[in-house]
Amino acid sequence: MSKRVLATVALVALALMCIGLLWLDLPLARWVHDSGLAASPFMVGSIGVLDTIFGVKLSYWLASSICIVVGTALLVIFRNRPRYRLLGQTLASVALVQASTNLLMILGKNTFGRVRPVDLLASTDWSAMWFMGGGSFPSGHGAFYFGLLLPLAASTSRIWLRVLLLGIAVFVVLARINMERHYLSDVCASALIAACVALSLRALLQQFKATAVPAIATAQR
């Protein structure tokens, strides 16, 4: 996985999350609510199509489960064919990143209990946002799509494919803001979590290759 891609996404997500938490979350949510553009049919319909394609409607764990099964099968069956072995390693890494991101997302939702914009704006008390049993922070859709598509984008050298994969993830989180399901900081937090998990996994794999692989090769001589 490209360290540059992952680090760039992490820095941008961190900056936007801080801007959202410190200032922009509520003004943006109010603007979406008052603009008449909230929950546009295009955004809602597009999210429905993407959720169907990627299996979100069935389970948040379906994509990572498929990736780990296919990745492991490729590593076992084609262990002597570098091209398929690399694909297997990539899919296994994607599965680990997405599953870990989903777990951290669930932990965050249960910990912070942030009220969703649609519920907050319908109430009279805008100060009661955190620790109220809500499920806004961080974004579940953001965790799913960035957890899945970010490591894939960072694993390919094709620029157009990187743009496409990241574009889908960005579109999804923008749609969730439009649907008044999340604040800016919610979706950015999910992107940040995915990027940090991917960077951590990348560092662990590099450390493993630098230490364990030479040791195994020496022992086999």
mmCIF file with all atom_site columns, C-alpha atoms in Angstrom:
data_model
loop_
_atom_site.group_PDB
_atom_site.id
_atom_site.type_symbol
_atom_site.label_atom_id
_atom_site.label_alt_id
_atom_site.label_comp_id
_atom_site.label_asym_id
_atom_site.label_entity_id
_atom_site.label_seq_id
_atom_site.pdbx_PDB_ins_code
_atom_site.Cartn_x
_atom_site.Cartn_y
_atom_site.Cartn_z
_atom_site.occupancy
_atom_site.B_iso_or_equiv
_atom_site.pdbx_formal_charge
_atom_site.auth_seq_id
_atom_site.auth_comp_id
_atom_site.auth_asym_id
_atom_site.auth_atom_id
_atom_site.pdbx_PDB_model_num
ATOM 1   C CA . MET A 1 1   ? 0.000   0.000   0.000   1.00 0.00 ? 1   MET A CA 1
ATOM 2   C CA . SER A 1 2   ? 1.226   3.451   -0.903  1.00 0.00 ? 2   SER A CA 1
ATOM 3   C CA . LYS A 1 3   ? 2.313   5.322   2.209   1.00 0.00 ? 3   LYS A CA 1
ATOM 4   C CA . ARG A 1 4   ? 1.873   8.629   0.399   1.00 0.00 ? 4   ARG A CA 1
ATOM 5   C CA . VAL A 1 5   ? -1.768  7.942   -0.481  1.00 0.00 ? 5   VAL A CA 1
ATOM 6   C CA . LEU A 1 6   ? -2.619  6.765   3.028   1.00 0.00 ? 6   LEU A CA 1
ATOM 7   C CA . ALA A 1 7   ? -0.798  9.631   4.741   1.00 0.00 ? 7   ALA A CA 1
ATOM 8   C CA . THR A 1 8   ? -2.411  12.208  2.451   1.00 0.00 ? 8   THR A CA 1
ATOM 9   C CA . VAL A 1 9   ? -5.896  10.903  3.200   1.00 0.00 ? 9   VAL A CA 1
ATOM 10  C CA . ALA A 1 10  ? -5.105  10.808  6.927   1.00 0.00 ? 10  ALA A CA 1
ATOM 11  C CA . LEU A 1 11  ? -3.878  14.416  6.999   1.00 0.00 ? 11  LEU A CA 1
ATOM 12  C CA . VAL A 1 12  ? -6.786  15.764  4.938   1.00 0.00 ? 12  VAL A CA 1
ATOM 13  C CA . ALA A 1 13  ? -9.314  13.835  7.035   1.00 0.00 ? 13  ALA A CA 1
ATOM 14  C CA . LEU A 1 14  ? -7.711  15.021  10.281  1.00 0.00 ? 14  LEU A CA 1
ATOM 15  C CA . ALA A 1 15  ? -7.745  18.651  9.163   1.00 0.00 ? 15  ALA A CA 1
ATOM 16  C CA . LEU A 1 16  ? -11.378 18.523  8.024   1.00 0.00 ? 16  LEU A CA 1
ATOM 17  C CA . MET A 1 17  ? -12.448 16.663  11.157  1.00 0.00 ? 17  MET A CA 1
ATOM 18  C CA . CYS A 1 18  ? -10.901 19.348  13.362  1.00 0.00 ? 18  CYS A CA 1
ATOM 19  C CA . ILE A 1 19  ? -12.519 22.106  11.293  1.00 0.00 ? 19  ILE A CA 1
ATOM 20  C CA . GLY A 1 20  ? -15.852 20.341  11.623  1.00 0.00 ? 20  GLY A CA 1
ATOM 21  C CA . LEU A 1 21  ? -15.608 19.787  15.369  1.00 0.00 ? 21  LEU A CA 1
ATOM 22  C CA . LEU A 1 22  ? -14.391 23.306  16.101  1.00 0.00 ? 22  LEU A CA 1
ATOM 23  C CA . TRP A 1 23  ? -16.678 25.225  13.770  1.00 0.00 ? 23  TRP A CA 1
ATOM 24  C CA . LEU A 1 24  ? -18.288 23.825  10.632  1.00 0.00 ? 24  LEU A CA 1
ATOM 25  C CA . ASP A 1 25  ? -20.398 20.860  11.785  1.00 0.00 ? 25  ASP A CA 1
ATOM 26  C CA . LEU A 1 26  ? -23.500 22.737  12.905  1.00 0.00 ? 26  LEU A CA 1
ATOM 27  C CA . PRO A 1 27  ? -23.439 25.541  10.292  1.00 0.00 ? 27  PRO A CA 1
ATOM 28  C CA . LEU A 1 28  ? -23.108 22.981  7.502   1.00 0.00 ? 28  LEU A CA 1
ATOM 29  C CA . ALA A 1 29  ? -25.871 20.802  8.956   1.00 0.00 ? 29  ALA A CA 1
ATOM 30  C CA . ARG A 1 30  ? -28.165 23.827  9.261   1.00 0.00 ? 30  ARG A CA 1
ATOM 31  C CA . TRP A 1 31  ? -27.409 24.911  5.703   1.00 0.00 ? 31  TRP A CA 1
ATOM 32  C CA . VAL A 1 32  ? -28.199 21.458  4.320   1.00 0.00 ? 32  VAL A CA 1
ATOM 33  C CA . HIS A 1 33  ? -31.406 21.350  6.371   1.00 0.00 ? 33  HIS A CA 1
ATOM 34  C CA . ASP A 1 34  ? -32.594 24.829  5.318   1.00 0.00 ? 34  ASP A CA 1
ATOM 35  C CA . SER A 1 35  ? -31.464 24.688  1.691   1.00 0.00 ? 35  SER A CA 1
ATOM 36  C CA . GLY A 1 36  ? -34.177 22.335  0.506   1.00 0.00 ? 36  GLY A CA 1
ATOM 37  C CA . LEU A 1 37  ? -31.469 20.058  -0.909  1.00 0.00 ? 37  LEU A CA 1
ATOM 38  C CA . ALA A 1 38  ? -31.452 17.588  1.972   1.00 0.00 ? 38  ALA A CA 1
ATOM 39  C CA . ALA A 1 39  ? -32.015 13.920  1.124   1.00 0.00 ? 39  ALA A CA 1
ATOM 40  C CA . SER A 1 40  ? -32.046 14.583  -2.607  1.00 0.00 ? 40  SER A CA 1
ATOM 41  C CA . PRO A 1 41  ? -33.461 11.663  -4.636  1.00 0.00 ? 41  PRO A CA 1
ATOM 42  C CA . PHE A 1 42  ? -30.194 11.375  -6.574  1.00 0.00 ? 42  PHE A CA 1
ATOM 43  C CA . MET A 1 43  ? -28.087 11.017  -3.419  1.00 0.00 ? 43  MET A CA 1
ATOM 44  C CA . VAL A 1 44  ? -30.489 8.641   -1.705  1.00 0.00 ? 44  VAL A CA 1
ATOM 45  C CA . GLY A 1 45  ? -30.917 6.516   -4.828  1.00 0.00 ? 45  GLY A CA 1
ATOM 46  C CA . SER A 1 46  ? -27.184 6.379   -5.506  1.00 0.00 ? 46  SER A CA 1
ATOM 47  C CA . ILE A 1 47  ? -26.434 5.284   -1.951  1.00 0.00 ? 47  ILE A CA 1
ATOM 48  C CA . GLY A 1 48  ? -29.052 2.560   -2.296  1.00 0.00 ? 48  GLY A CA 1
ATOM 49  C CA . VAL A 1 49  ? -27.430 1.243   -5.470  1.00 0.00 ? 49  VAL A CA 1
ATOM 50  C CA . LEU A 1 50  ? -23.909 1.312   -3.992  1.00 0.00 ? 50  LEU A CA 1
ATOM 51  C CA . ASP A 1 51  ? -25.050 -0.344  -0.767  1.00 0.00 ? 51  ASP A CA 1
ATOM 52  C CA . THR A 1 52  ? -26.623 -3.132  -2.817  1.00 0.00 ? 52  THR A CA 1
ATOM 53  C CA . ILE A 1 53  ? -23.515 -3.612  -4.970  1.00 0.00 ? 53  ILE A CA 1
ATOM 54  C CA . PHE A 1 54  ? -21.123 -3.708  -2.009  1.00 0.00 ? 54  PHE A CA 1
ATOM 55  C CA . GLY A 1 55  ? -23.372 -5.811  0.212   1.00 0.00 ? 55  GLY A CA 1
ATOM 56  C CA . VAL A 1 56  ? -23.977 -3.205  2.910   1.00 0.00 ? 56  VAL A CA 1
ATOM 57  C CA . LYS A 1 57  ? -27.679 -4.031  3.028   1.00 0.00 ? 57  LYS A CA 1
ATOM 58  C CA . LEU A 1 58  ? -26.863 -7.644  3.868   1.00 0.00 ? 58  LEU A CA 1
ATOM 59  C CA . SER A 1 59  ? -24.049 -7.089  6.355   1.00 0.00 ? 59  SER A CA 1
ATOM 60  C CA . TYR A 1 60  ? -21.278 -4.619  7.136   1.00 0.00 ? 60  TYR A CA 1
ATOM 61  C CA . TRP A 1 61  ? -19.001 -7.649  7.433   1.00 0.00 ? 61  TRP A CA 1
ATOM 62  C CA . LEU A 1 62  ? -19.807 -9.254  4.071   1.00 0.00 ? 62  LEU A CA 1
ATOM 63  C CA . ALA A 1 63  ? -17.154 -7.463  2.008   1.00 0.00 ? 63  ALA A CA 1
ATOM 64  C CA . SER A 1 64  ? -14.332 -8.101  4.479   1.00 0.00 ? 64  SER A CA 1
ATOM 65  C CA . SER A 1 65  ? -15.413 -11.741 4.835   1.00 0.00 ? 65  SER A CA 1
ATOM 66  C CA . ILE A 1 66  ? -15.319 -12.263 1.066   1.00 0.00 ? 66  ILE A CA 1
ATOM 67  C CA . CYS A 1 67  ? -11.925 -10.548 0.823   1.00 0.00 ? 67  CYS A CA 1
ATOM 68  C CA . ILE A 1 68  ? -10.350 -12.691 3.537   1.00 0.00 ? 68  ILE A CA 1
ATOM 69  C CA . VAL A 1 69  ? -11.752 -15.936 2.096   1.00 0.00 ? 69  VAL A CA 1
ATOM 70  C CA . VAL A 1 70  ? -10.695 -15.170 -1.490  1.00 0.00 ? 70  VAL A CA 1
ATOM 71  C CA . GLY A 1 71  ? -7.363  -13.719 -0.376  1.00 0.00 ? 71  GLY A CA 1
ATOM 72  C CA . THR A 1 72  ? -6.514  -16.742 1.755   1.00 0.00 ? 72  THR A CA 1
ATOM 73  C CA . ALA A 1 73  ? -7.535  -19.116 -1.042  1.00 0.00 ? 73  ALA A CA 1
ATOM 74  C CA . LEU A 1 74  ? -5.252  -17.334 -3.502  1.00 0.00 ? 74  LEU A CA 1
ATOM 75  C CA . LEU A 1 75  ? -2.348  -17.443 -1.045  1.00 0.00 ? 75  LEU A CA 1
ATOM 76  C CA . VAL A 1 76  ? -2.793  -21.176 -0.478  1.00 0.00 ? 76  VAL A CA 1
ATOM 77  C CA . ILE A 1 77  ? -3.600  -22.326 -4.013  1.00 0.00 ? 77  ILE A CA 1
ATOM 78  C CA . PHE A 1 78  ? -1.245  -20.037 -5.925  1.00 0.00 ? 78  PHE A CA 1
ATOM 79  C CA . ARG A 1 79  ? 1.575   -19.638 -3.396  1.00 0.00 ? 79  ARG A CA 1
ATOM 80  C CA . ASN A 1 80  ? 4.165   -20.240 -6.136  1.00 0.00 ? 80  ASN A CA 1
ATOM 81  C CA . ARG A 1 81  ? 2.684   -17.718 -8.561  1.00 0.00 ? 81  ARG A CA 1
ATOM 82  C CA . PRO A 1 82  ? 3.754   -14.185 -7.552  1.00 0.00 ? 82  PRO A CA 1
ATOM 83  C CA . ARG A 1 83  ? 0.942   -12.355 -9.339  1.00 0.00 ? 83  ARG A CA 1
ATOM 84  C CA . TYR A 1 84  ? -1.852  -14.263 -7.619  1.00 0.00 ? 84  TYR A CA 1
ATOM 85  C CA . ARG A 1 85  ? 0.023   -14.335 -4.319  1.00 0.00 ? 85  ARG A CA 1
ATOM 86  C CA . LEU A 1 86  ? 0.255   -10.531 -4.403  1.00 0.00 ? 86  LEU A CA 1
ATOM 87  C CA . LEU A 1 87  ? -3.471  -10.285 -5.128  1.00 0.00 ? 87  LEU A CA 1
ATOM 88  C CA . GLY A 1 88  ? -4.165  -12.610 -2.217  1.00 0.00 ? 88  GLY A CA 1
ATOM 89  C CA . GLN A 1 89  ? -2.017  -10.499 0.104   1.00 0.00 ? 89  GLN A CA 1
ATOM 90  C CA . THR A 1 90  ? -3.814  -7.357  -1.040  1.00 0.00 ? 90  THR A CA 1
ATOM 91  C CA . LEU A 1 91  ? -7.280  -8.810  -0.441  1.00 0.00 ? 91  LEU A CA 1
ATOM 92  C CA . ALA A 1 92  ? -6.275  -10.143 2.971   1.00 0.00 ? 92  ALA A CA 1
ATOM 93  C CA . SER A 1 93  ? -4.892  -6.726  3.910   1.00 0.00 ? 93  SER A CA 1
ATOM 94  C CA . VAL A 1 94  ? -8.071  -5.011  2.728   1.00 0.00 ? 94  VAL A CA 1
ATOM 95  C CA . ALA A 1 95  ? -10.138 -7.402  4.849   1.00 0.00 ? 95  ALA A CA 1
ATOM 96  C CA . LEU A 1 96  ? -8.068  -6.657  7.950   1.00 0.00 ? 96  LEU A CA 1
ATOM 97  C CA . VAL A 1 97  ? -8.253  -2.893  7.400   1.00 0.00 ? 97  VAL A CA 1
ATOM 98  C CA . GLN A 1 98  ? -12.001 -2.849  6.844   1.00 0.00 ? 98  GLN A CA 1
ATOM 99  C CA . ALA A 1 99  ? -12.822 -5.203  9.699   1.00 0.00 ? 99  ALA A CA 1
ATOM 100 C CA . SER A 1 100 ? -10.641 -3.213  12.112  1.00 0.00 ? 100 SER A CA 1
ATOM 101 C CA . THR A 1 101 ? -12.130 0.073   10.913  1.00 0.00 ? 101 THR A CA 1
ATOM 102 C CA . ASN A 1 102 ? -15.647 -1.280  11.404  1.00 0.00 ? 102 ASN A CA 1
ATOM 103 C CA . LEU A 1 103 ? -14.816 -2.434  14.925  1.00 0.00 ? 103 LEU A CA 1
ATOM 104 C CA . LEU A 1 104 ? -13.374 0.954   15.869  1.00 0.00 ? 104 LEU A CA 1
ATOM 105 C CA . MET A 1 105 ? -16.398 2.659   14.320  1.00 0.00 ? 105 MET A CA 1
ATOM 106 C CA . ILE A 1 106 ? -18.766 0.587   16.472  1.00 0.00 ? 106 ILE A CA 1
ATOM 107 C CA . LEU A 1 107 ? -16.680 1.366   19.553  1.00 0.00 ? 107 LEU A CA 1
ATOM 108 C CA . GLY A 1 108 ? -16.805 5.072   18.713  1.00 0.00 ? 108 GLY A CA 1
ATOM 109 C CA . LYS A 1 109 ? -20.573 5.087   18.224  1.00 0.00 ? 109 LYS A CA 1
ATOM 110 C CA . ASN A 1 110 ? -21.134 3.335   21.551  1.00 0.00 ? 110 ASN A CA 1
ATOM 111 C CA . THR A 1 111 ? -18.690 5.639   23.332  1.00 0.00 ? 111 THR A CA 1
ATOM 112 C CA . PHE A 1 112 ? -19.665 9.074   22.029  1.00 0.00 ? 112 PHE A CA 1
ATOM 113 C CA . GLY A 1 113 ? -23.410 8.626   21.421  1.00 0.00 ? 113 GLY A CA 1
ATOM 114 C CA . ARG A 1 114 ? -23.609 11.661  19.154  1.00 0.00 ? 114 ARG A CA 1
ATOM 115 C CA . VAL A 1 115 ? -27.072 12.720  18.013  1.00 0.00 ? 115 VAL A CA 1
ATOM 116 C CA . ARG A 1 116 ? -27.572 12.708  14.244  1.00 0.00 ? 116 ARG A CA 1
ATOM 117 C CA . PRO A 1 117 ? -28.161 16.071  12.489  1.00 0.00 ? 117 PRO A CA 1
ATOM 118 C CA . VAL A 1 118 ? -31.705 15.166  11.453  1.00 0.00 ? 118 VAL A CA 1
ATOM 119 C CA . ASP A 1 119 ? -32.631 14.492  15.090  1.00 0.00 ? 119 ASP A CA 1
ATOM 120 C CA . LEU A 1 120 ? -30.713 17.423  16.553  1.00 0.00 ? 120 LEU A CA 1
ATOM 121 C CA . LEU A 1 121 ? -32.223 19.971  14.178  1.00 0.00 ? 121 LEU A CA 1
ATOM 122 C CA . ALA A 1 122 ? -35.704 18.657  14.915  1.00 0.00 ? 122 ALA A CA 1
ATOM 123 C CA . SER A 1 123 ? -35.236 19.275  18.641  1.00 0.00 ? 123 SER A CA 1
ATOM 124 C CA . THR A 1 124 ? -35.162 22.535  20.581  1.00 0.00 ? 124 THR A CA 1
ATOM 125 C CA . ASP A 1 125 ? -31.946 21.836  22.490  1.00 0.00 ? 125 ASP A CA 1
ATOM 126 C CA . TRP A 1 126 ? -28.962 21.994  20.157  1.00 0.00 ? 126 TRP A CA 1
ATOM 127 C CA . SER A 1 127 ? -26.495 21.787  23.028  1.00 0.00 ? 127 SER A CA 1
ATOM 128 C CA . ALA A 1 128 ? -27.350 18.146  23.799  1.00 0.00 ? 128 ALA A CA 1
ATOM 129 C CA . MET A 1 129 ? -25.280 16.562  21.034  1.00 0.00 ? 129 MET A CA 1
ATOM 130 C CA . TRP A 1 130 ? -22.833 14.147  22.667  1.00 0.00 ? 130 TRP A CA 1
ATOM 131 C CA . PHE A 1 131 ? -23.309 11.116  24.937  1.00 0.00 ? 131 PHE A CA 1
ATOM 132 C CA . MET A 1 132 ? -27.027 10.997  24.193  1.00 0.00 ? 132 MET A CA 1
ATOM 133 C CA . GLY A 1 133 ? -27.227 7.457   22.812  1.00 0.00 ? 133 GLY A CA 1
ATOM 134 C CA . GLY A 1 134 ? -27.019 8.552   19.175  1.00 0.00 ? 134 GLY A CA 1
ATOM 135 C CA . GLY A 1 135 ? -25.068 6.836   16.423  1.00 0.00 ? 135 GLY A CA 1
ATOM 136 C CA . SER A 1 136 ? -23.610 9.684   14.416  1.00 0.00 ? 136 SER A CA 1
ATOM 137 C CA . PHE A 1 137 ? -19.882 9.686   15.315  1.00 0.00 ? 137 PHE A CA 1
ATOM 138 C CA . PRO A 1 138 ? -18.068 8.184   13.502  1.00 0.00 ? 138 PRO A CA 1
ATOM 139 C CA . SER A 1 139 ? -19.907 7.352   10.290  1.00 0.00 ? 139 SER A CA 1
ATOM 140 C CA . GLY A 1 140 ? -20.693 3.694   9.652   1.00 0.00 ? 140 GLY A CA 1
ATOM 141 C CA . HIS A 1 141 ? -20.925 4.195   5.899   1.00 0.00 ? 141 HIS A CA 1
ATOM 142 C CA . GLY A 1 142 ? -17.684 6.172   5.974   1.00 0.00 ? 142 GLY A CA 1
ATOM 143 C CA . ALA A 1 143 ? -15.957 3.366   7.857   1.00 0.00 ? 143 ALA A CA 1
ATOM 144 C CA . PHE A 1 144 ? -17.275 0.722   5.477   1.00 0.00 ? 144 PHE A CA 1
ATOM 145 C CA . TYR A 1 145 ? -16.374 2.447   2.217   1.00 0.00 ? 145 TYR A CA 1
ATOM 146 C CA . PHE A 1 146 ? -13.069 4.023   3.264   1.00 0.00 ? 146 PHE A CA 1
ATOM 147 C CA . GLY A 1 147 ? -12.091 0.827   5.078   1.00 0.00 ? 147 GLY A CA 1
ATOM 148 C CA . LEU A 1 148 ? -12.692 -1.129  1.873   1.00 0.00 ? 148 LEU A CA 1
ATOM 149 C CA . LEU A 1 149 ? -11.751 1.262   -0.928  1.00 0.00 ? 149 LEU A CA 1
ATOM 150 C CA . LEU A 1 150 ? -8.864  3.225   0.608   1.00 0.00 ? 150 LEU A CA 1
ATOM 151 C CA . PRO A 1 151 ? -6.496  0.225   0.979   1.00 0.00 ? 151 PRO A CA 1
ATOM 152 C CA . LEU A 1 152 ? -7.489  -0.903  -2.511  1.00 0.00 ? 152 LEU A CA 1
ATOM 153 C CA . ALA A 1 153 ? -6.710  2.561   -3.884  1.00 0.00 ? 153 ALA A CA 1
ATOM 154 C CA . ALA A 1 154 ? -3.391  2.612   -2.043  1.00 0.00 ? 154 ALA A CA 1
ATOM 155 C CA . SER A 1 155 ? -2.507  -0.823  -3.456  1.00 0.00 ? 155 SER A CA 1
ATOM 156 C CA . THR A 1 156 ? -2.886  0.051   -7.133  1.00 0.00 ? 156 THR A CA 1
ATOM 157 C CA . SER A 1 157 ? -0.458  2.062   -9.243  1.00 0.00 ? 157 SER A CA 1
ATOM 158 C CA . ARG A 1 158 ? -3.156  3.064   -11.736 1.00 0.00 ? 158 ARG A CA 1
ATOM 159 C CA . ILE A 1 159 ? -4.047  6.690   -11.087 1.00 0.00 ? 159 ILE A CA 1
ATOM 160 C CA . TRP A 1 160 ? -7.482  6.443   -12.703 1.00 0.00 ? 160 TRP A CA 1
ATOM 161 C CA . LEU A 1 161 ? -8.383  3.493   -10.487 1.00 0.00 ? 161 LEU A CA 1
ATOM 162 C CA . ARG A 1 162 ? -7.221  5.325   -7.373  1.00 0.00 ? 162 ARG A CA 1
ATOM 163 C CA . VAL A 1 163 ? -9.351  8.314   -8.310  1.00 0.00 ? 163 VAL A CA 1
ATOM 164 C CA . LEU A 1 164 ? -12.359 6.076   -8.994  1.00 0.00 ? 164 LEU A CA 1
ATOM 165 C CA . LEU A 1 165 ? -12.116 4.150   -5.719  1.00 0.00 ? 165 LEU A CA 1
ATOM 166 C CA . LEU A 1 166 ? -11.532 7.221   -3.571  1.00 0.00 ? 166 LEU A CA 1
ATOM 167 C CA . GLY A 1 167 ? -14.178 9.102   -5.541  1.00 0.00 ? 167 GLY A CA 1
ATOM 168 C CA . ILE A 1 168 ? -16.784 6.489   -4.618  1.00 0.00 ? 168 ILE A CA 1
ATOM 169 C CA . ALA A 1 169 ? -15.872 6.740   -0.932  1.00 0.00 ? 169 ALA A CA 1
ATOM 170 C CA . VAL A 1 170 ? -15.982 10.550  -0.986  1.00 0.00 ? 170 VAL A CA 1
ATOM 171 C CA . PHE A 1 171 ? -19.318 10.535  -2.819  1.00 0.00 ? 171 PHE A CA 1
ATOM 172 C CA . VAL A 1 172 ? -20.804 8.204   -0.209  1.00 0.00 ? 172 VAL A CA 1
ATOM 173 C CA . VAL A 1 173 ? -19.823 10.396  2.740   1.00 0.00 ? 173 VAL A CA 1
ATOM 174 C CA . LEU A 1 174 ? -21.045 13.538  0.968   1.00 0.00 ? 174 LEU A CA 1
ATOM 175 C CA . ALA A 1 175 ? -24.355 11.779  0.379   1.00 0.00 ? 175 ALA A CA 1
ATOM 176 C CA . ARG A 1 176 ? -24.589 10.883  4.070   1.00 0.00 ? 176 ARG A CA 1
ATOM 177 C CA . ILE A 1 177 ? -24.114 14.559  4.945   1.00 0.00 ? 177 ILE A CA 1
ATOM 178 C CA . ASN A 1 178 ? -26.782 15.469  2.394   1.00 0.00 ? 178 ASN A CA 1
ATOM 179 C CA . MET A 1 179 ? -29.135 12.908  3.946   1.00 0.00 ? 179 MET A CA 1
ATOM 180 C CA . GLU A 1 180 ? -28.636 14.611  7.356   1.00 0.00 ? 180 GLU A CA 1
ATOM 181 C CA . ARG A 1 181 ? -27.312 11.391  8.828   1.00 0.00 ? 181 ARG A CA 1
ATOM 182 C CA . HIS A 1 182 ? -23.868 12.747  9.642   1.00 0.00 ? 182 HIS A CA 1
ATOM 183 C CA . TYR A 1 183 ? -21.857 15.870  10.346  1.00 0.00 ? 183 TYR A CA 1
ATOM 184 C CA . LEU A 1 184 ? -18.651 16.670  8.480   1.00 0.00 ? 184 LEU A CA 1
ATOM 185 C CA . SER A 1 185 ? -16.488 15.487  11.380  1.00 0.00 ? 185 SER A CA 1
ATOM 186 C CA . ASP A 1 186 ? -18.322 12.140  11.528  1.00 0.00 ? 186 ASP A CA 1
ATOM 187 C CA . VAL A 1 187 ? -17.376 11.095  8.016   1.00 0.00 ? 187 VAL A CA 1
ATOM 188 C CA . CYS A 1 188 ? -13.864 12.530  8.283   1.00 0.00 ? 188 CYS A CA 1
ATOM 189 C CA . ALA A 1 189 ? -13.291 10.579  11.494  1.00 0.00 ? 189 ALA A CA 1
ATOM 190 C CA . SER A 1 190 ? -14.120 7.357   9.670   1.00 0.00 ? 190 SER A CA 1
ATOM 191 C CA . ALA A 1 191 ? -11.730 8.199   6.837   1.00 0.00 ? 191 ALA A CA 1
ATOM 192 C CA . LEU A 1 192 ? -9.032  9.016   9.390   1.00 0.00 ? 192 LEU A CA 1
ATOM 193 C CA . ILE A 1 193 ? -9.561  5.722   11.215  1.00 0.00 ? 193 ILE A CA 1
ATOM 194 C CA . ALA A 1 194 ? -9.307  3.747   7.964   1.00 0.00 ? 194 ALA A CA 1
ATOM 195 C CA . ALA A 1 195 ? -6.127  5.571   6.936   1.00 0.00 ? 195 ALA A CA 1
ATOM 196 C CA . CYS A 1 196 ? -4.485  5.082   10.339  1.00 0.00 ? 196 CYS A CA 1
ATOM 197 C CA . VAL A 1 197 ? -5.400  1.390   10.443  1.00 0.00 ? 197 VAL A CA 1
ATOM 198 C CA . ALA A 1 198 ? -3.994  0.908   6.932   1.00 0.00 ? 198 ALA A CA 1
ATOM 199 C CA . LEU A 1 199 ? -0.786  2.764   7.832   1.00 0.00 ? 199 LEU A CA 1
ATOM 200 C CA . SER A 1 200 ? -0.384  0.629   10.961  1.00 0.00 ? 200 SER A CA 1
ATOM 201 C CA . LEU A 1 201 ? -0.911  -2.603  9.024   1.00 0.00 ? 201 LEU A CA 1
ATOM 202 C CA . ARG A 1 202 ? 1.548   -1.460  6.368   1.00 0.00 ? 202 ARG A CA 1
ATOM 203 C CA . ALA A 1 203 ? 4.182   -0.782  9.039   1.00 0.00 ? 203 ALA A CA 1
ATOM 204 C CA . LEU A 1 204 ? 3.594   -4.180  10.666  1.00 0.00 ? 204 LEU A CA 1
ATOM 205 C CA . LEU A 1 205 ? 3.896   -6.004  7.347   1.00 0.00 ? 205 LEU A CA 1
ATOM 206 C CA . GLN A 1 206 ? 7.112   -4.184  6.497   1.00 0.00 ? 206 GLN A CA 1
ATOM 207 C CA . GLN A 1 207 ? 8.528   -5.050  9.919   1.00 0.00 ? 207 GLN A CA 1
ATOM 208 C CA . PHE A 1 208 ? 7.552   -8.687  9.403   1.00 0.00 ? 208 PHE A CA 1
ATOM 209 C CA . LYS A 1 209 ? 9.219   -8.810  5.993   1.00 0.00 ? 209 LYS A CA 1
ATOM 210 C CA . ALA A 1 210 ? 12.362  -7.203  7.398   1.00 0.00 ? 210 ALA A CA 1
ATOM 211 C CA . THR A 1 211 ? 12.741  -9.635  10.301  1.00 0.00 ? 211 THR A CA 1
ATOM 212 C CA . ALA A 1 212 ? 10.745  -12.846 9.980   1.00 0.00 ? 212 ALA A CA 1
ATOM 213 C CA . VAL A 1 213 ? 11.254  -13.560 6.280   1.00 0.00 ? 213 VAL A CA 1
ATOM 214 C CA . PRO A 1 214 ? 15.111  -13.461 6.386   1.00 0.00 ? 214 PRO A CA 1
ATOM 215 C CA . ALA A 1 215 ? 15.045  -15.591 9.544   1.00 0.00 ? 215 ALA A CA 1
ATOM 216 C CA . ILE A 1 216 ? 12.872  -18.215 7.855   1.00 0.00 ? 216 ILE A CA 1
ATOM 217 C CA . ALA A 1 217 ? 15.120  -18.226 4.784   1.00 0.00 ? 217 ALA A CA 1
ATOM 218 C CA . THR A 1 218 ? 18.209  -18.713 6.963   1.00 0.00 ? 218 THR A CA 1
ATOM 219 C CA . ALA A 1 219 ? 16.602  -21.570 8.887   1.00 0.00 ? 219 ALA A CA 1
ATOM 220 C CA . GLN A 1 220 ? 15.750  -23.385 5.664   1.00 0.00 ? 220 GLN A CA 1
ATOM 221 C CA . ARG A 1 221 ? 19.341  -23.444 4.415   1.00 0.00 ? 221 ARG A CA 1
#
